[in-house]
CSV table of C-alpha atoms and ligand atoms in Angstrom, one decimal:
chain,number,residue,atom,x,y,z
A,603,MET,CA,62.0,6.8,3.3
A,604,LEU,CA,62.9,10.3,4.5
A,605,LEU,CA,61.5,11.0,7.9
A,606,GLY,CA,61.6,14.3,9.7
A,607,PRO,CA,59.6,17.3,10.9
A,608,PRO,CA,58.2,20.0,8.6
A,609,GLY,CA,61.0,22.0,7.1
A,610,ALA,CA,63.7,19.3,7.8
A,611,GLY,CA,64.5,19.2,4.1
A,612,LYS,CA,62.7,16.0,3.0
A,613,GLY,CA,61.4,17.5,-0.2
A,614,THR,CA,64.7,19.2,-1.1
A,615,GLN,CA,66.7,15.9,-0.6
A,616,ALA,CA,64.0,13.8,-2.3
A,617,GLN,CA,64.2,15.9,-5.4
A,618,ARG,CA,68.0,15.4,-5.5
A,619,LEU,CA,67.7,11.6,-4.9
A,620,GLU,CA,65.1,11.4,-7.7
A,621,ARG,CA,67.5,13.0,-10.2
A,622,ALA,CA,70.6,11.1,-9.0
A,623,HIS,CA,69.1,7.6,-8.8
A,624,GLY,CA,66.2,7.7,-11.3
A,625,LEU,CA,63.8,6.9,-8.5
A,626,VAL,CA,60.3,8.5,-8.1
A,627,GLN,CA,59.6,11.0,-5.3
A,628,LEU,CA,56.3,10.2,-3.6
A,629,SER,CA,55.3,13.2,-1.6
A,630,THR,CA,51.9,12.8,0.0
A,631,GLY,CA,52.0,16.6,0.6
A,632,ASP,CA,52.4,17.3,-3.1
A,633,MET,CA,49.7,14.7,-3.9
A,634,LEU,CA,47.3,16.4,-1.5
A,635,ARG,CA,48.1,19.9,-2.9
A,636,ALA,CA,47.4,18.6,-6.5
A,637,THR,CA,44.1,17.0,-5.3
A,638,ILE,CA,43.1,20.3,-3.7
A,639,ALA,CA,44.1,22.3,-6.9
A,640,SER,CA,42.0,19.9,-9.0
A,641,GLY,CA,38.8,21.1,-7.2
A,642,SER,CA,37.6,17.5,-6.8
A,643,GLU,CA,35.3,16.4,-4.0
A,644,LEU,CA,38.2,14.8,-2.2
A,645,GLY,CA,40.2,18.0,-2.7
A,646,GLU,CA,37.4,20.0,-1.0
A,647,LYS,CA,37.3,17.5,1.8
A,648,VAL,CA,41.1,17.7,2.6
A,649,LYS,CA,41.7,21.4,1.9
A,650,GLY,CA,40.6,22.6,5.4
A,651,ILE,CA,42.6,19.9,7.1
A,652,VAL,CA,45.8,20.6,5.3
A,653,GLU,CA,45.5,24.4,5.7
A,654,SER,CA,44.9,23.9,9.4
A,655,GLY,CA,48.2,22.0,9.8
A,656,ALA,CA,46.4,18.8,11.0
A,657,LEU,CA,47.0,15.4,9.5
A,658,VAL,CA,44.6,14.0,6.8
A,659,PRO,CA,42.9,10.7,7.9
A,660,ASP,CA,45.0,7.5,7.4
A,661,ASP,CA,42.5,5.8,5.1
A,662,ILE,CA,42.6,8.7,2.5
A,663,ILE,CA,46.4,8.8,2.6
A,664,VAL,CA,46.9,5.0,2.5
A,665,SER,CA,44.6,4.5,-0.6
A,666,MET,CA,46.4,7.4,-2.3
A,667,ILE,CA,49.8,5.7,-1.9
A,668,ALA,CA,48.5,2.2,-2.6
A,669,GLU,CA,47.2,3.5,-6.0
A,670,ARG,CA,50.4,5.4,-6.7
A,671,ILE,CA,52.9,2.6,-6.1
A,672,GLU,CA,51.1,0.5,-8.7
A,673,GLN,CA,52.0,2.9,-11.5
A,674,PRO,CA,54.8,1.7,-13.8
A,675,ASP,CA,57.2,4.5,-13.0
A,676,CYS,CA,57.4,3.1,-9.4
A,677,ALA,CA,58.6,-0.3,-10.5
A,678,ARG,CA,62.3,0.6,-10.1
A,679,GLY,CA,61.8,2.0,-6.6
A,680,PHE,CA,60.6,5.2,-4.9
A,681,ILE,CA,61.5,7.7,-2.3
A,682,LEU,CA,58.8,8.2,0.4
A,683,ASP,CA,58.7,11.9,1.4
A,684,GLY,CA,56.2,12.8,4.1
A,685,PHE,CA,54.7,9.3,4.3
A,686,PRO,CA,54.1,7.5,6.6
A,687,ARG,CA,53.2,9.9,9.3
A,688,THR,CA,51.4,7.7,11.8
A,689,VAL,CA,52.0,4.2,13.1
A,690,GLY,CA,48.7,3.2,11.3
A,691,GLN,CA,50.2,4.4,8.0
A,692,ALA,CA,53.5,2.6,8.7
A,693,GLU,CA,51.7,-0.7,9.3
A,694,ALA,CA,49.6,-0.2,6.2
A,695,LEU,CA,52.8,0.4,4.2
A,696,ASP,CA,54.4,-2.7,5.6
A,697,ALA,CA,51.4,-4.8,4.5
A,698,MET,CA,51.4,-3.2,1.0
A,699,LEU,CA,55.1,-3.8,0.5
A,700,ALA,CA,54.9,-7.4,1.8
A,701,GLU,CA,52.1,-8.1,-0.6
A,702,LYS,CA,54.4,-6.9,-3.5
A,703,GLY,CA,57.2,-9.1,-2.2
A,704,THR,CA,59.3,-6.1,-1.4
A,705,GLY,CA,60.3,-3.9,1.6
A,706,LEU,CA,62.0,-0.8,2.7
A,707,ASP,CA,65.8,-0.4,2.0
A,708,HIS,CA,66.5,2.7,4.1
A,709,VAL,CA,64.6,4.8,6.6
A,710,ILE,CA,66.5,8.1,7.1
A,711,GLU,CA,65.7,10.4,9.9
A,712,MET,CA,66.5,14.0,9.1
A,713,SER,CA,67.2,15.5,12.5
A,714,VAL,CA,66.9,19.3,13.0
A,715,GLU,CA,66.5,21.5,16.0
A,716,ALA,CA,62.9,23.0,16.2
A,717,ASP,CA,64.0,26.7,16.1
A,718,VAL,CA,65.4,26.5,12.6
A,719,LEU,CA,62.3,24.9,11.1
A,720,VAL,CA,60.1,28.0,11.3
A,721,ARG,CA,62.9,30.0,9.6
A,722,ARG,CA,63.2,27.4,6.8
A,723,ILE,CA,59.5,27.1,6.2
A,724,SER,CA,58.8,30.9,6.2
A,725,GLY,CA,61.5,31.5,3.6
A,726,ARG,CA,60.4,28.7,1.3
A,727,TYR,CA,59.0,29.0,-2.2
A,728,ALA,CA,58.8,26.9,-5.3
A,729,CYS,CA,58.7,27.2,-9.1
A,730,ALA,CA,55.1,27.4,-10.1
A,731,LYS,CA,55.8,25.5,-13.3
A,732,CYS,CA,58.1,22.6,-12.4
A,733,GLY,CA,58.0,22.6,-8.6
A,734,ALA,CA,61.7,23.0,-7.9
A,735,GLY,CA,62.2,24.2,-4.4
A,736,TYR,CA,64.0,27.4,-3.3
A,737,HIS,CA,64.6,29.5,-0.1
A,738,ASP,CA,64.9,33.3,0.3
A,739,GLU,CA,68.1,32.8,2.1
A,740,PHE,CA,69.5,29.3,1.9
A,741,GLN,CA,68.7,28.2,-1.7
A,742,LYS,CA,68.3,31.0,-4.2
A,743,PRO,CA,68.1,30.4,-8.0
A,744,ALA,CA,71.4,31.2,-9.8
A,745,LYS,CA,69.7,34.1,-11.6
A,746,GLU,CA,67.3,36.0,-9.4
A,747,GLY,CA,63.7,35.4,-10.4
A,748,VAL,CA,64.4,32.6,-12.9
A,749,CYS,CA,64.0,28.9,-12.1
A,750,ASP,CA,67.3,27.0,-12.5
A,751,ARG,CA,65.6,23.9,-13.7
A,752,CYS,CA,62.9,25.1,-16.2
A,753,GLY,CA,63.5,28.9,-16.7
A,754,SER,CA,60.1,29.9,-15.5
A,755,THR,CA,59.7,33.3,-13.8
A,756,GLU,CA,56.6,32.3,-11.8
A,757,PHE,CA,57.0,31.2,-8.2
A,758,SER,CA,54.5,30.3,-5.5
A,759,ARG,CA,54.3,29.9,-1.7
A,760,ARG,CA,52.3,27.3,0.2
A,761,ALA,CA,49.0,28.3,2.0
A,762,ASP,CA,50.1,26.3,5.1
A,763,ASP,CA,53.5,28.0,5.4
A,764,ASN,CA,52.4,30.6,8.0
A,765,ALA,CA,53.6,30.9,11.6
A,766,GLU,CA,50.4,29.6,13.2
A,767,THR,CA,49.9,26.6,10.9
A,768,VAL,CA,53.6,25.7,11.2
A,769,ARG,CA,53.3,25.4,15.0
A,770,LYS,CA,50.3,23.1,14.5
A,771,ARG,CA,52.3,21.0,12.0
A,772,LEU,CA,55.2,20.7,14.4
A,773,ASP,CA,52.8,19.6,17.2
A,774,ALA,CA,51.3,17.0,14.8
A,775,TYR,CA,54.8,15.8,14.1
A,776,GLU,CA,55.7,15.4,17.8
A,777,GLU,CA,52.5,13.7,18.7
A,778,GLN,CA,51.7,11.5,15.7
A,779,THR,CA,54.9,11.1,13.6
A,780,ALA,CA,57.8,11.0,16.1
A,781,PRO,CA,56.6,7.5,17.4
A,782,LEU,CA,57.7,6.2,14.0
A,783,LEU,CA,61.3,6.7,15.1
A,784,PRO,CA,61.2,3.8,17.7
A,785,TYR,CA,59.0,1.8,15.3
A,786,TYR,CA,61.7,1.7,12.6
A,787,ARG,CA,64.6,1.6,15.1
A,788,GLU,CA,63.2,-1.6,16.5
A,789,LYS,CA,63.1,-3.0,13.0
A,790,GLY,CA,66.8,-2.1,12.6
A,791,LEU,CA,66.0,0.2,9.6
A,792,LEU,CA,66.5,3.6,11.1
A,793,ARG,CA,69.6,5.8,10.2
A,794,SER,CA,69.9,9.4,11.1
A,795,VAL,CA,71.6,12.3,9.3
A,796,ASP,CA,72.4,15.8,10.7
A,797,ALA,CA,69.9,17.9,8.7
A,798,MET,CA,71.1,21.1,10.4
A,799,ALA,CA,74.1,21.0,8.0
A,800,PRO,CA,74.2,22.8,4.6
A,801,ILE,CA,72.1,21.2,1.9
A,802,ASP,CA,75.0,19.7,-0.1
A,803,GLN,CA,76.5,18.1,3.1
A,804,VAL,CA,73.1,16.6,4.0
A,805,THR,CA,73.0,15.1,0.5
A,806,ARG,CA,76.4,13.6,1.0
A,807,GLU,CA,75.4,12.1,4.3
A,808,ILE,CA,72.3,10.6,2.8
A,809,GLU,CA,74.3,9.1,-0.2
A,810,ASN,CA,76.6,7.7,2.4
A,811,VAL,CA,73.8,5.9,4.2
A,812,ILE,CA,72.4,4.6,0.9
A,813,ALA,CA,75.8,3.3,0.0
A,814,GLY,CA,75.9,1.4,3.3
A,815,GLY,CA,78.8,3.5,4.7
A,816,GLU,CA,79.3,5.0,8.1
A,817,HIS,CA,77.3,8.1,8.9
B,1094,AP5,P1,54.1,18.1,3.5
B,1094,AP5,O1,54.0,18.7,2.2
B,1094,AP5,O2,54.6,16.7,3.6
B,1094,AP5,O3,54.9,19.1,4.4
B,1094,AP5,P2,55.8,18.8,5.7
B,1094,AP5,O4,56.1,17.4,6.1
B,1094,AP5,O5,55.2,19.7,6.7
B,1094,AP5,O6,57.2,19.1,5.2
B,1094,AP5,P3,57.6,20.3,4.4
B,1094,AP5,O7,57.3,20.2,2.9
B,1094,AP5,O8,57.1,21.6,5.1
B,1094,AP5,O9,59.2,20.3,4.7
B,1094,AP5,P4,60.4,19.5,4.0
B,1094,AP5,O10,60.9,18.6,5.1
B,1094,AP5,O11,60.0,18.8,2.7
B,1094,AP5,O12,61.4,20.7,3.8
B,1094,AP5,P5,61.9,21.3,2.4
B,1094,AP5,O13,62.8,20.4,1.7
B,1094,AP5,O14,60.7,22.0,1.7
B,1094,AP5,O15,52.6,18.1,4.2
B,1094,AP5,C1,51.8,19.2,4.2
B,1094,AP5,C2,50.4,18.8,4.9
B,1094,AP5,O16,49.8,17.8,4.1
B,1094,AP5,C3,50.5,18.2,6.3
B,1094,AP5,O17,50.6,19.3,7.3
B,1094,AP5,C4,49.2,17.4,6.4
B,1094,AP5,O18,48.1,18.2,6.6
B,1094,AP5,C5,49.2,16.8,5.0
B,1094,AP5,N1,49.8,15.5,4.8
B,1094,AP5,C6,50.9,15.2,4.0
B,1094,AP5,N2,51.3,14.0,4.1
B,1094,AP5,C7,50.4,13.4,5.0
B,1094,AP5,C8,50.3,12.1,5.5
B,1094,AP5,N3,51.2,11.1,5.2
B,1094,AP5,N4,49.4,11.8,6.5
B,1094,AP5,C9,48.5,12.8,6.8
B,1094,AP5,N5,48.5,14.1,6.4
B,1094,AP5,C10,49.5,14.4,5.4
B,1094,AP5,O19,62.8,22.5,3.1
B,1094,AP5,C11,62.2,23.6,3.7
B,1094,AP5,C12,63.0,24.9,3.3
B,1094,AP5,O20,64.3,24.9,3.8
B,1094,AP5,C13,63.2,25.0,1.7
B,1094,AP5,O21,63.0,26.4,1.3
B,1094,AP5,C14,64.7,24.6,1.5
B,1094,AP5,O22,65.3,25.3,0.5
B,1094,AP5,C15,65.3,24.9,2.9
B,1094,AP5,N6,66.3,23.9,3.3
B,1094,AP5,C16,66.2,22.5,3.1
B,1094,AP5,N7,67.3,21.9,3.6
B,1094,AP5,C17,68.1,22.9,4.1
B,1094,AP5,C18,69.3,22.9,4.8
B,1094,AP5,N8,70.0,21.8,5.0
B,1094,AP5,N9,69.8,24.1,5.2
B,1094,AP5,C19,69.2,25.3,4.9
B,1094,AP5,N10,68.0,25.3,4.3
B,1094,AP5,C20,67.4,24.1,3.9
């Protein structure tokens, strides 16, 4: 599990772990954006919440994850990116995993100072075709305007990546998600990496934690 505020680099690192370890990235943010894009009734219901920067109710999120982890591609393991985000979600996850006879291997806190988060989020964009993530300053494609991974020339920015919504997302993190740090610390699962470091260095720190080394 990657735990950290908006813009900490959870999605960036989850994509790398997915490729390096053959695990599946489960991003509740991506799932919600796909649901909104589908135009379904549920999508209509959550659109306003996501665009305001508030958290979507636990019952919706928990049933989304419960359904997803039953899919065959999750059998080898998965990376939780952006879930859980409340103590209620964390307790529901514990129950789900216990029922499957499994549990969490690593909970990795990505620690970043608040002032860099807005800069990271406001410069972020992604390939519109394959979802690979980029940044105007920190993570440009090798060839300008062409996705490194799939060659597409179409990119998109998120509707909730504006200054006002980002502030609300940071508040939601402090109030509702930060209590998960003591929750997992007490269980002896929490490890922390310095997510202020350059992207490759953060990847090395995470790999070190996964390998059971010092960090
Ligand atoms: P979600 O999509 O999960 O967004 P988030 O948690 O706000 O996180 P971000 O995607 O903004 O940041 P990230 O940590 O993944 O950073 P990234 O790698 O992109 O959630 C969106 C919304 O959905 C929520 O507000 C809520 O409404 C709803 N939602 C989702 N899950 C929910 C849940 N469980 N319960 C209730 N509601 C839920 O990096 C950011 C940028 O910085 C990128 O451009 C990247 O290139 C760059 N970057 C990354 N690392 C570095 C580095 N080390 N140095 C420099 N630049 C870096």
